[in-house]
XYZ file of C-alpha atoms in Angstrom:
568
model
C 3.329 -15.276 125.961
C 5.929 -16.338 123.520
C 6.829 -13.787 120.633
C 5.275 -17.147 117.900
C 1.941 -16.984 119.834
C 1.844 -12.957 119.700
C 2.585 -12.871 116.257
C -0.336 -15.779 115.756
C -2.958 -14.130 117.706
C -2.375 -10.746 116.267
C -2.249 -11.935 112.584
C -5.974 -13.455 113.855
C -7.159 -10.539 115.129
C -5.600 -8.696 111.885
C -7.603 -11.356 109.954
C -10.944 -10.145 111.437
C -11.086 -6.849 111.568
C -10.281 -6.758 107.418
C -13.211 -9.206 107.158
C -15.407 -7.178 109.390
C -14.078 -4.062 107.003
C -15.269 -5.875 103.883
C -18.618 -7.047 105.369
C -19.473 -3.462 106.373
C -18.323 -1.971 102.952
C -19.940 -5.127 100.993
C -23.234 -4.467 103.106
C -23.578 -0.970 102.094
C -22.594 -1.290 98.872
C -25.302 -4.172 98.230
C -27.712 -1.991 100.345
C -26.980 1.702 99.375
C -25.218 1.098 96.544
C -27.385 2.823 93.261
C -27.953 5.324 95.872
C -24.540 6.353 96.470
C -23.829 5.835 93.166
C -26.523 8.585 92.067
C -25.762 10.500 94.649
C -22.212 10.582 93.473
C -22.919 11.706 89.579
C -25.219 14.455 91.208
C -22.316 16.187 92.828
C -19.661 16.153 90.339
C -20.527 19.529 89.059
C -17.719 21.532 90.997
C -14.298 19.608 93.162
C -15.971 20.717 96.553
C -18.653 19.085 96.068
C -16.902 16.410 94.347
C -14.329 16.318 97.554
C -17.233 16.171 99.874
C -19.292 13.413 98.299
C -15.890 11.565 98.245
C -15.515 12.132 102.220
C -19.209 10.782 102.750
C -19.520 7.703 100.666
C -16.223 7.060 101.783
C -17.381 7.316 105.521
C -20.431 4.900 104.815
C -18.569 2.361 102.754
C -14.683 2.399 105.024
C -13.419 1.824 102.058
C -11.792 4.282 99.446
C -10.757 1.561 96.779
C -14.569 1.164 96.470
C -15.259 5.130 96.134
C -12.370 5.524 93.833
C -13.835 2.549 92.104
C -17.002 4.533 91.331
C -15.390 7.714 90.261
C -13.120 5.453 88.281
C -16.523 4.148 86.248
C -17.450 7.512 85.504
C -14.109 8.790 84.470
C -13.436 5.806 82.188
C -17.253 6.618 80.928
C -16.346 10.489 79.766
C -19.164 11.337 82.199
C -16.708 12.390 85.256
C -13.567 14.491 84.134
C -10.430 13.140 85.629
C -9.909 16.431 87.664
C -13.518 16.100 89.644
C -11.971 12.838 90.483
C -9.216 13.192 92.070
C -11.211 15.741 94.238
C -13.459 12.815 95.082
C -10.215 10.431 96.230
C -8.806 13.664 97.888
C -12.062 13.532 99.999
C -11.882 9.845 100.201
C -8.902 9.747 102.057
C -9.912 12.336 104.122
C -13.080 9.810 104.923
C -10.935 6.740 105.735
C -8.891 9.371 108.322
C -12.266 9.924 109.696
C -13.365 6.329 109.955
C -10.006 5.101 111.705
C -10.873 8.298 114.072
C -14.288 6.977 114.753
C -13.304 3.501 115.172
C -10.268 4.288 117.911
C -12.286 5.368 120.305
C -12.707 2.642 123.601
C -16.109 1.637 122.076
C -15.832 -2.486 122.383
C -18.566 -2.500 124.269
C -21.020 -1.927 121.707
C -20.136 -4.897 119.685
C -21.835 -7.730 121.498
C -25.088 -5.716 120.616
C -24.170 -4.488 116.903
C -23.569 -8.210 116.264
C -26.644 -9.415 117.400
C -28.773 -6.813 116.007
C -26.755 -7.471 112.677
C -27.937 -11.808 113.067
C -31.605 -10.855 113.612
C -31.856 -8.559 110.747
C -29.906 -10.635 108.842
C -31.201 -14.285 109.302
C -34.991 -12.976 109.662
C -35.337 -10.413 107.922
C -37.037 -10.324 103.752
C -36.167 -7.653 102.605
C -32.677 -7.223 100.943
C -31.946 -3.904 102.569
C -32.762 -4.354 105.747
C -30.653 -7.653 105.539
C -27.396 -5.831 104.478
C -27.521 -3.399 106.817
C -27.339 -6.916 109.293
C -24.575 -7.645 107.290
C -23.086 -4.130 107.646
C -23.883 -4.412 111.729
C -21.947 -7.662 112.069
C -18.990 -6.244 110.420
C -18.834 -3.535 112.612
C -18.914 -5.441 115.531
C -16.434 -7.726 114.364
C -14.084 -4.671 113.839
C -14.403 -3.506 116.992
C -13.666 -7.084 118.562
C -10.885 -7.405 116.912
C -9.516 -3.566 118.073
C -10.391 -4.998 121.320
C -8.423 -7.936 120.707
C -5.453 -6.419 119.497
C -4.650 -3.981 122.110
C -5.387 -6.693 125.037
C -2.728 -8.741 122.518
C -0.549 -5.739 122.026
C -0.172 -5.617 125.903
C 1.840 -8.943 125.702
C 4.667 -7.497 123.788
C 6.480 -6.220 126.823
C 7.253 -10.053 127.352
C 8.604 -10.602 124.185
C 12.008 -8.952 123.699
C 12.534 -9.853 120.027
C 10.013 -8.205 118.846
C 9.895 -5.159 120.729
C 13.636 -4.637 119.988
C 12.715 -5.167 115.976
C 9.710 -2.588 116.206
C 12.089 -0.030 118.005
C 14.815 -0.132 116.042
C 12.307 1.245 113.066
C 13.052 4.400 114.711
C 16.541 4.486 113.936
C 15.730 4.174 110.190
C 12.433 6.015 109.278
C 12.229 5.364 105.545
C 12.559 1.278 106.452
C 9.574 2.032 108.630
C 7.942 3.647 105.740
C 8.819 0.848 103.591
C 7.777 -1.714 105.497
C 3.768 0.281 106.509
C 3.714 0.198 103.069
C 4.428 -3.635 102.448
C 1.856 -4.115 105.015
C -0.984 -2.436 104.182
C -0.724 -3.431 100.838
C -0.953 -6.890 101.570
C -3.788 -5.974 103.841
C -5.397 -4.109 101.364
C -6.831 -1.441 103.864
C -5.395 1.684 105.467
C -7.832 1.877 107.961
C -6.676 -1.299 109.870
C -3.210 -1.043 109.454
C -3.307 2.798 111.108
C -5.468 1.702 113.201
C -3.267 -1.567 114.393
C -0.510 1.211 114.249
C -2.383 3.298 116.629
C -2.864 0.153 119.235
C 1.148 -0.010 119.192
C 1.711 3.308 119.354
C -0.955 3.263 122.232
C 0.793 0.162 124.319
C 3.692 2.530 123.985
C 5.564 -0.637 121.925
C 6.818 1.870 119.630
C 8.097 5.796 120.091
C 5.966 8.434 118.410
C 8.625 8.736 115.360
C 8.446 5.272 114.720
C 4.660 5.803 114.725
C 4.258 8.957 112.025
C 6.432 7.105 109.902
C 4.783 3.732 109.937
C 1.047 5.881 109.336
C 3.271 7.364 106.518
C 3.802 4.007 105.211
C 0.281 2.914 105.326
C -0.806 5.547 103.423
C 1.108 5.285 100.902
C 0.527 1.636 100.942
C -2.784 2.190 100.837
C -3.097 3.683 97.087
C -1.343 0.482 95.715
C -4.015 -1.988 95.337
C -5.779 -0.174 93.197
C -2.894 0.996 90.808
C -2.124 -2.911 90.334
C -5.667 -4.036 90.461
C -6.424 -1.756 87.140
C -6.547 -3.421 84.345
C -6.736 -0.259 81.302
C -5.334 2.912 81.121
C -8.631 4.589 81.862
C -8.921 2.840 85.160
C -5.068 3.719 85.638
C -4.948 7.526 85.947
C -6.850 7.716 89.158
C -5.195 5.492 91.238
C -2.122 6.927 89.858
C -2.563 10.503 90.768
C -3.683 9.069 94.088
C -0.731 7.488 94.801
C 1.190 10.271 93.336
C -0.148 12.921 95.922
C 0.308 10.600 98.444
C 4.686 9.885 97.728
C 4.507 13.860 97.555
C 3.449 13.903 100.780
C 5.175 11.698 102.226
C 8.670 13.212 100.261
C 7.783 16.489 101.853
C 7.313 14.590 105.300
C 10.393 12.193 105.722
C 12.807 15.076 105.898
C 11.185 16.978 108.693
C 10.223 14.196 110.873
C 11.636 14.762 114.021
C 9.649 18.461 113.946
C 6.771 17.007 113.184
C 6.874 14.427 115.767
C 7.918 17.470 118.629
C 4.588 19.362 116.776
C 2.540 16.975 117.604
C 3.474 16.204 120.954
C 3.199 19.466 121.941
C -0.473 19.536 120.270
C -1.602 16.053 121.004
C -0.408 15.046 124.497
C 0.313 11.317 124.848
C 0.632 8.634 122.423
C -3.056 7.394 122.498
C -4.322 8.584 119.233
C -1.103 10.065 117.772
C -1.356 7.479 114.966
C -4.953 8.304 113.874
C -4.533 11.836 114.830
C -1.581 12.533 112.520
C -3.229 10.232 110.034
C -6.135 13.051 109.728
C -4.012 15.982 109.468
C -1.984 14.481 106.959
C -4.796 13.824 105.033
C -6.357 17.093 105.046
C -3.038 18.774 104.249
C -2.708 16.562 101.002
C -6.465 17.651 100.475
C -5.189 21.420 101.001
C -2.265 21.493 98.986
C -3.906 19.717 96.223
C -7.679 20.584 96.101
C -6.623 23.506 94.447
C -4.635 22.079 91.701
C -6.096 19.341 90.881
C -6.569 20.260 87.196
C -2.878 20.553 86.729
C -2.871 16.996 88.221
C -4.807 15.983 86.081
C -3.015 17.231 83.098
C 0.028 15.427 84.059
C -1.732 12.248 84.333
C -3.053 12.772 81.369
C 0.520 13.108 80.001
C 2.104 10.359 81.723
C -0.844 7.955 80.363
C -2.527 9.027 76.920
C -5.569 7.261 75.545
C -4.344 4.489 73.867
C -5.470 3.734 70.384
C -8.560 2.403 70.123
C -8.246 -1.885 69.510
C -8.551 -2.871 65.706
C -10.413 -6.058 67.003
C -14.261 -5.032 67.720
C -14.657 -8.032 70.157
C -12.046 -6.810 72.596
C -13.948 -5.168 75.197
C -13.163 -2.046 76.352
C -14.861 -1.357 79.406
C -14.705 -5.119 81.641
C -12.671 -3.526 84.520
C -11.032 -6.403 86.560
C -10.681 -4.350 89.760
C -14.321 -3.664 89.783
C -15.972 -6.995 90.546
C -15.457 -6.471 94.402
C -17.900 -3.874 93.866
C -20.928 -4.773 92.062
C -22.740 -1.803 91.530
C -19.515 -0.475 89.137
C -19.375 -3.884 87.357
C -22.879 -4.318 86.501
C -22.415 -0.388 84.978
C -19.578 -1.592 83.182
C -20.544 -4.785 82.124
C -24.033 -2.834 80.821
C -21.697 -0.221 78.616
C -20.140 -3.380 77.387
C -23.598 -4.393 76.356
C -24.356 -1.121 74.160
C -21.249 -2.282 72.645
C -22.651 -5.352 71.398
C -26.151 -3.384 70.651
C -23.518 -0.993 68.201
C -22.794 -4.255 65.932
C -26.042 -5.689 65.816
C -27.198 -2.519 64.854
C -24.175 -2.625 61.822
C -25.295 -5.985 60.879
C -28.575 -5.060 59.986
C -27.870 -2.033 58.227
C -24.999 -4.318 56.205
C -27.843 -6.536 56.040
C -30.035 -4.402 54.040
C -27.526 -3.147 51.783
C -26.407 -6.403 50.816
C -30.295 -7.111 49.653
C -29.959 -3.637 47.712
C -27.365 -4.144 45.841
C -26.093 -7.600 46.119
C -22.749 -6.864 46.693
C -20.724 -9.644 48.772
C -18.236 -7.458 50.804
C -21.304 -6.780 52.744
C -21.732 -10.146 53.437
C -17.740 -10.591 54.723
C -18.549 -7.170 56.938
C -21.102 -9.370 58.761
C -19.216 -11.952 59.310
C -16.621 -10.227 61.200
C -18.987 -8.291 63.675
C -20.798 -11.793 63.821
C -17.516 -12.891 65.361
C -17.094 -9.522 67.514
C -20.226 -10.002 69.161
C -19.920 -13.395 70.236
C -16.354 -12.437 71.380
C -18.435 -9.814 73.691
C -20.936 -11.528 74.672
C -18.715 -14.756 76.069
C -16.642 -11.804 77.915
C -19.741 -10.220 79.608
C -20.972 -13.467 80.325
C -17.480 -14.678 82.263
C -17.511 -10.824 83.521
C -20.820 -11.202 85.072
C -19.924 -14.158 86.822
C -17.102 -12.551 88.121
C -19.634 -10.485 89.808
C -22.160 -13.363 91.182
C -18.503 -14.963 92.917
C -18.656 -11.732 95.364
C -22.567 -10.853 95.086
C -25.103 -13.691 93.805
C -26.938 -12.578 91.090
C -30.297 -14.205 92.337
C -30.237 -11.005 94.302
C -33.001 -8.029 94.286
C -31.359 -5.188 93.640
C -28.035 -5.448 91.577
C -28.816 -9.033 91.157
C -31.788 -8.153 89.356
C -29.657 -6.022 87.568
C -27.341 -8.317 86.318
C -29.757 -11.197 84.962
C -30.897 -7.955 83.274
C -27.942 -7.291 81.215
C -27.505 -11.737 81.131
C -30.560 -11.496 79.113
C -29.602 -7.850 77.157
C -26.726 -10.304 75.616
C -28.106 -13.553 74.927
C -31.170 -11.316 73.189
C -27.998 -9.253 71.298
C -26.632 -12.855 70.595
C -29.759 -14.281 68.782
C -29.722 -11.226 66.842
C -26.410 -11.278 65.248
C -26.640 -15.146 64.645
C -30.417 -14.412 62.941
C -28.512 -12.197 60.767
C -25.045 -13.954 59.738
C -26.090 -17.326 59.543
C -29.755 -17.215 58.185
C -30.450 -13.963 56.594
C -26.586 -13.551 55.260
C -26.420 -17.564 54.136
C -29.753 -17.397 52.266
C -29.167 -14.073 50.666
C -26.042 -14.559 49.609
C -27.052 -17.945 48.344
C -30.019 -16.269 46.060
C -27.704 -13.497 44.646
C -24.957 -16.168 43.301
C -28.748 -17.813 41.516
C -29.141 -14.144 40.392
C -32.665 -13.503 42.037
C -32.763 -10.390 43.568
C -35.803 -8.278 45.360
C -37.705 -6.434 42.771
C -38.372 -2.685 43.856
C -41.553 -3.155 45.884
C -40.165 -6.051 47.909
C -37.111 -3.864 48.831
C -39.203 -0.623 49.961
C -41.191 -3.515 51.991
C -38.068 -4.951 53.567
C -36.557 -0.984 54.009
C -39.962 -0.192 55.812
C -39.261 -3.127 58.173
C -35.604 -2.007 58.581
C -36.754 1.412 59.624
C -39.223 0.009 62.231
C -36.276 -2.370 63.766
C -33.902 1.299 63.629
C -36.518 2.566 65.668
C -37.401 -0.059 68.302
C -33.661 -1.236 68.346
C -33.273 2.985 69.782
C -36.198 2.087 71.833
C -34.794 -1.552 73.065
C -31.707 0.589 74.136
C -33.774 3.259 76.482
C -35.885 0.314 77.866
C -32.150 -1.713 79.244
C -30.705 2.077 80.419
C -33.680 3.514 82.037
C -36.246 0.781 82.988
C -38.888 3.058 81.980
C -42.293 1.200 81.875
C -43.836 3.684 78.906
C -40.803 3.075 76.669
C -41.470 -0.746 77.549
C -44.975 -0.816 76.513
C -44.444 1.440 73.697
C -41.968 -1.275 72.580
C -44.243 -4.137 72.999
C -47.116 -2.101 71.028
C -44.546 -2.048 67.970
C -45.105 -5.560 67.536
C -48.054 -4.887 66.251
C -46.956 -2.764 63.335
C -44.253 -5.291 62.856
C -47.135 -7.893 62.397
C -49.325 -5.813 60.035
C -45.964 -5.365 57.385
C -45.421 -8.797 57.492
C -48.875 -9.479 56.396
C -47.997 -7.188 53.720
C -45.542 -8.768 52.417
C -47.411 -11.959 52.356
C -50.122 -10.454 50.525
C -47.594 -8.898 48.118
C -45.886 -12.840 47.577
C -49.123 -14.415 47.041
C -50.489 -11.551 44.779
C -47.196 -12.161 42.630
C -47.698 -15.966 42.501
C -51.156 -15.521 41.335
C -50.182 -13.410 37.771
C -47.290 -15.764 37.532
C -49.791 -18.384 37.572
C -52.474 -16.558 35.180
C -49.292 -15.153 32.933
C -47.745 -19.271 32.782
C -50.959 -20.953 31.848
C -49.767 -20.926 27.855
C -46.124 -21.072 28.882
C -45.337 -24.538 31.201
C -44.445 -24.668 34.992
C -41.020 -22.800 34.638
C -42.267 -19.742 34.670
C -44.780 -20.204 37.840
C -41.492 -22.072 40.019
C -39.048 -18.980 39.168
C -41.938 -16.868 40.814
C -42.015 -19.381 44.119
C -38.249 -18.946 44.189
C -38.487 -15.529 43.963
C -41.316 -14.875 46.251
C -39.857 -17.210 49.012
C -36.677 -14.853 49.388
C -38.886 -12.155 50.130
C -40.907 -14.070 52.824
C -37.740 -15.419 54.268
C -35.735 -12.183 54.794
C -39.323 -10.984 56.535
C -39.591 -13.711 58.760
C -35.641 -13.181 59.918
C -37.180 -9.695 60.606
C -39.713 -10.566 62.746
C -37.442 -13.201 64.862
C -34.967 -10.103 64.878
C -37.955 -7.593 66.394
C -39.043 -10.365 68.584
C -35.735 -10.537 70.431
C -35.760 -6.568 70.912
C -38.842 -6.188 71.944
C -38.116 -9.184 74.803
C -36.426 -6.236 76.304
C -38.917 -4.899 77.840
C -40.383 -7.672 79.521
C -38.246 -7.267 82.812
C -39.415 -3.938 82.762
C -43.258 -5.059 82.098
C -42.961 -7.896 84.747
C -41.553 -5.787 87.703
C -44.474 -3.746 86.809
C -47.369 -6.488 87.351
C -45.583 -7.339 90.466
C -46.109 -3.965 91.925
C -49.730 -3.477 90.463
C -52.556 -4.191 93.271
C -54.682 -6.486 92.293
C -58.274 -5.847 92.388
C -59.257 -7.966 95.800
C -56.317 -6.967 97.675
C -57.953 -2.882 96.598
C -60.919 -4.328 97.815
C -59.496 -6.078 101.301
C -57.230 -2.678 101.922
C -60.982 -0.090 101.408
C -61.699 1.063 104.815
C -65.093 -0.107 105.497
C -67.895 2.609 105.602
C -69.701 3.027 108.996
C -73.463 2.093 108.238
């Protein structure tokens, strides 16, 4: 075989085991993924258990980008401190040195059957878990086809003199080996199959066991790339950062002592067969030794070597819309749904500007409203693009995350409404009756404050419903309507009971008097109808929540149909 048709089938077989790599860690995460992500903010009380929850989602997803990806969310979120974290990559890497373990064991013969297990459950079955697990399944088996693939491939390199005499030659110059592991598995994107392509080389004895530790050197240090350059804020920056940072340590303290630690493990690990995935493990776990313990101090420089920025003077800017994350969408639907609150923050502004413009007619207030007018639709565009960001790698028709995310589509366009209701009707008309000098006598404004208070409260409410899906915070939401109903019809009784002793006091004194009163009483009725469309919108929060309920409610004959029947 010719070294062009080596290099073609091996970049093929590359090819699909990184695809079968991203179907098993997509299928989890689509599957498992709230789980793991729970399970993950449960165990972040202390770094072992931080550094062991690492290792096991890690070990379930083959992927650490996606692991760091989650403890990235929380960090960024002040709910994770940035020293729990980097115990959870610590134990992440530790979990990809276990999955390239599992994986290089002679185990092709189970693929045939993981891939058709992974079809049937995944073209027949209806339930969305049971069908990414299939997905998960066919991944797998693709993996191990293409390990199969690759070291019957690998095998043809004795015939092709060019490149065997290139890969030797790495072992004349370790750090170009190290260089170039590194070039590759960046480009890859995955540690796991570049060791464990490393391992079938090392393994068809195409390269010496020098060449071998420093090409697995490489890789990992190639490995903690993508997600350094895939960050997009300074937040998201620190983690990949001190990841990569342990890693160059490591492999600083290794390149100088690499002949001994090649004769080391030849005297421990007899043969070249799993040297690559072998040293891959203990390198791993002595990065997770020498740094488990210090990880504080880690995180102390990081914190040094990139400070929290200051905060953006533009409130539409968002903050929290991490580019990196959309491969994995349960940490982009949590950000985009922080992003949300954001928008819930300036709504909530604009009303209370709202109000105090009505007070005191004073038109700064009606400038401030304007400008958070403009933040919000700045946020809610963003979210919007964000989210379909998201439905590119997981469609949001989905149950699960998908649900999720029209969840949060609808959280914004609600939030949207909102902030136009209050620039462009409530602001305009207001503004518009203070230049005529007609202002809200006393009673009207404790009327309108009363209202304001109510939206305070089921705007709080609104909030809990989108966090927590919690169906009595979703009816108690919808039952608020009702109070917002009966102050609207006292307002209305207060406009018409105004109109009438206009009407009695005009009788001797012409039609001036009774039309100032209709002018008057009609900006009361119009800021409380703004209201009400304002409460409306909130309160359409809960109807995901109220509709996933009547779903799962029984009805009455299917009760009746699943009552054992009584023996007569």
């Amino acid at each position: 075989m010719s070294g062009t048709s080596v290099l073609i089938n091996l970049s093929g077989y590359v090819g699909l085991l990184l695809w079968g790599t991203h179907m098993v860690s997509t299928g989890v995460q689509r599957g498992f993924g709230t789980t793991l992500r729970r399970a993950l903010e449960r165990n972040l009380g202390d770094r072992w258990r931080a550094f062991f929850t690492g290792l096991g989602i890690t070990t379930l997803l083959q992927s650490s980008t996606a692991a760091g990806l989650m403890a990235t969310s929380f960090t960024a979120a002040g709910v994770l401190a940035l020293a729990p974290a980097l115990a959870v990559m610590l134990g992440a890497n530790v979990g990809t040195a276990l999955v390239a373990q599992a994986l290089s064991f002679d185990v092709a013969a189970i693929a045939p059957p993981l891939l058709l297990c992974g079809v049937l459950a995944f073209r027949w079955s209806s339930g969305s878990r049971l069908r990414n697990v299939g997905r998960a399944a066919i991944g797998l088996g693709l993996m191990l086809m293409a390990l199969a693939g690759l070291q019957h491939t690998l095998g043809s390199v004795e015939n092709t003199p060019l490149l065997r005499s290139f890969l030797q030659s790495l072992a004349n110059d370790p750090l170009l080996a190290v260089l170039l592991a590194a070039l590759l598995t960046w480009g890859c994107h995955s540690s796991v199959a570049m060791v464990l392509v490393i391992g079938s080389l090392s393994a068809s004895q195409v390269i010496g066991p020098t060449e071998t530790i420093a090409l697995v050197l490489g890789a990992n240090l190639g490995g903690a790339l993508p997600p350094l350059f895939h960050a997009s804020t300074t937040e998201a920056r620190r983690l990949p950062l001190g990841n990569l940072l342990v890693r160059l340590i490591g492999v600083l303290l290794a390149l100088p002592w690499l002949t001994p630690i090649t004769h080391l493990m030849q005297r421990l690990i007899p043969g070249d067969a799993r040297l690559a995935v072998d040293f891959h493990l203990l390198f791993n776990l002595a990065l997770a030794t020498l740094f488990l313990m210090n990880v504080k101090r880690t995180a102390s420089v990081l914190l040094r070597l990139l400070p929290d920025p200051p905060r953006p003077s533009d409130p539409g800017r968002p903050l929290y819309l991490e580019l990196a994350a959309v491969d994995s969408a349960t940490v982009a639907l949590a950000n985009a749904a922080r992003e949300t609150l954001r928008m819930s923050d300036l709504t909530a502004a604009m009303l209370q500007e709202a109000l105090e413009l009505l007070r005191s007619g004073d038109a700064a207030y009606a400038a401030r409203i304007a400008v958070n007018d403009k933040a919000t639709r700045q946020l809610g565009g963003a979210i919007r693009n964000y989210l379909v960001a998201i439905g590119g790698e997981q469609t949001l028709d989905d149950w699960g995350e998908g649900a999720k995310g029209q969840e949060i589509l609808s959280a914004v366009i609600n939030f949207e409404h909102v902030a136009d209701i209050v620039a462009n009707s409530l602001t305009d008309f207001a503004v518009k009756q203070i230049k005529r000098g007609q202002l809200l006598a006393p009673d009207e404004i404790a009327i309108v404050s009363g209202m304001y208070t109510e939206l305070v409260e089921s705007h709080g409410l609104a909030l809990a419903v989108f966090l927590r899906g919690d169906l009595a915070d979703a009816q108690r939401l919808q039952a608020r309507k009702r109070q917002f109903l009966q102050m609207e019809a006292d307002a209305t009784a207060l406009s018409v009971k105004r109109l009438r002793e206009a009407a009695a006091a005009g009788r001797g004194e012409g039609l001036d008097s009774v039309n100032l009163a209709v002018e008057e009483s009609g900006l009361l009725l119009r800021v409380v109808r703004d209201l009400r469309r304002v409460h409306s919108h909130l309160a359409s929060l809960a109807y995901p929540v109220l509709r996933r309920s009547n779903r799962r409610r029984p009805r009455a004959k299917d009760l009746l149909r699943s009552e054992p029947e009584r023996p007569e």
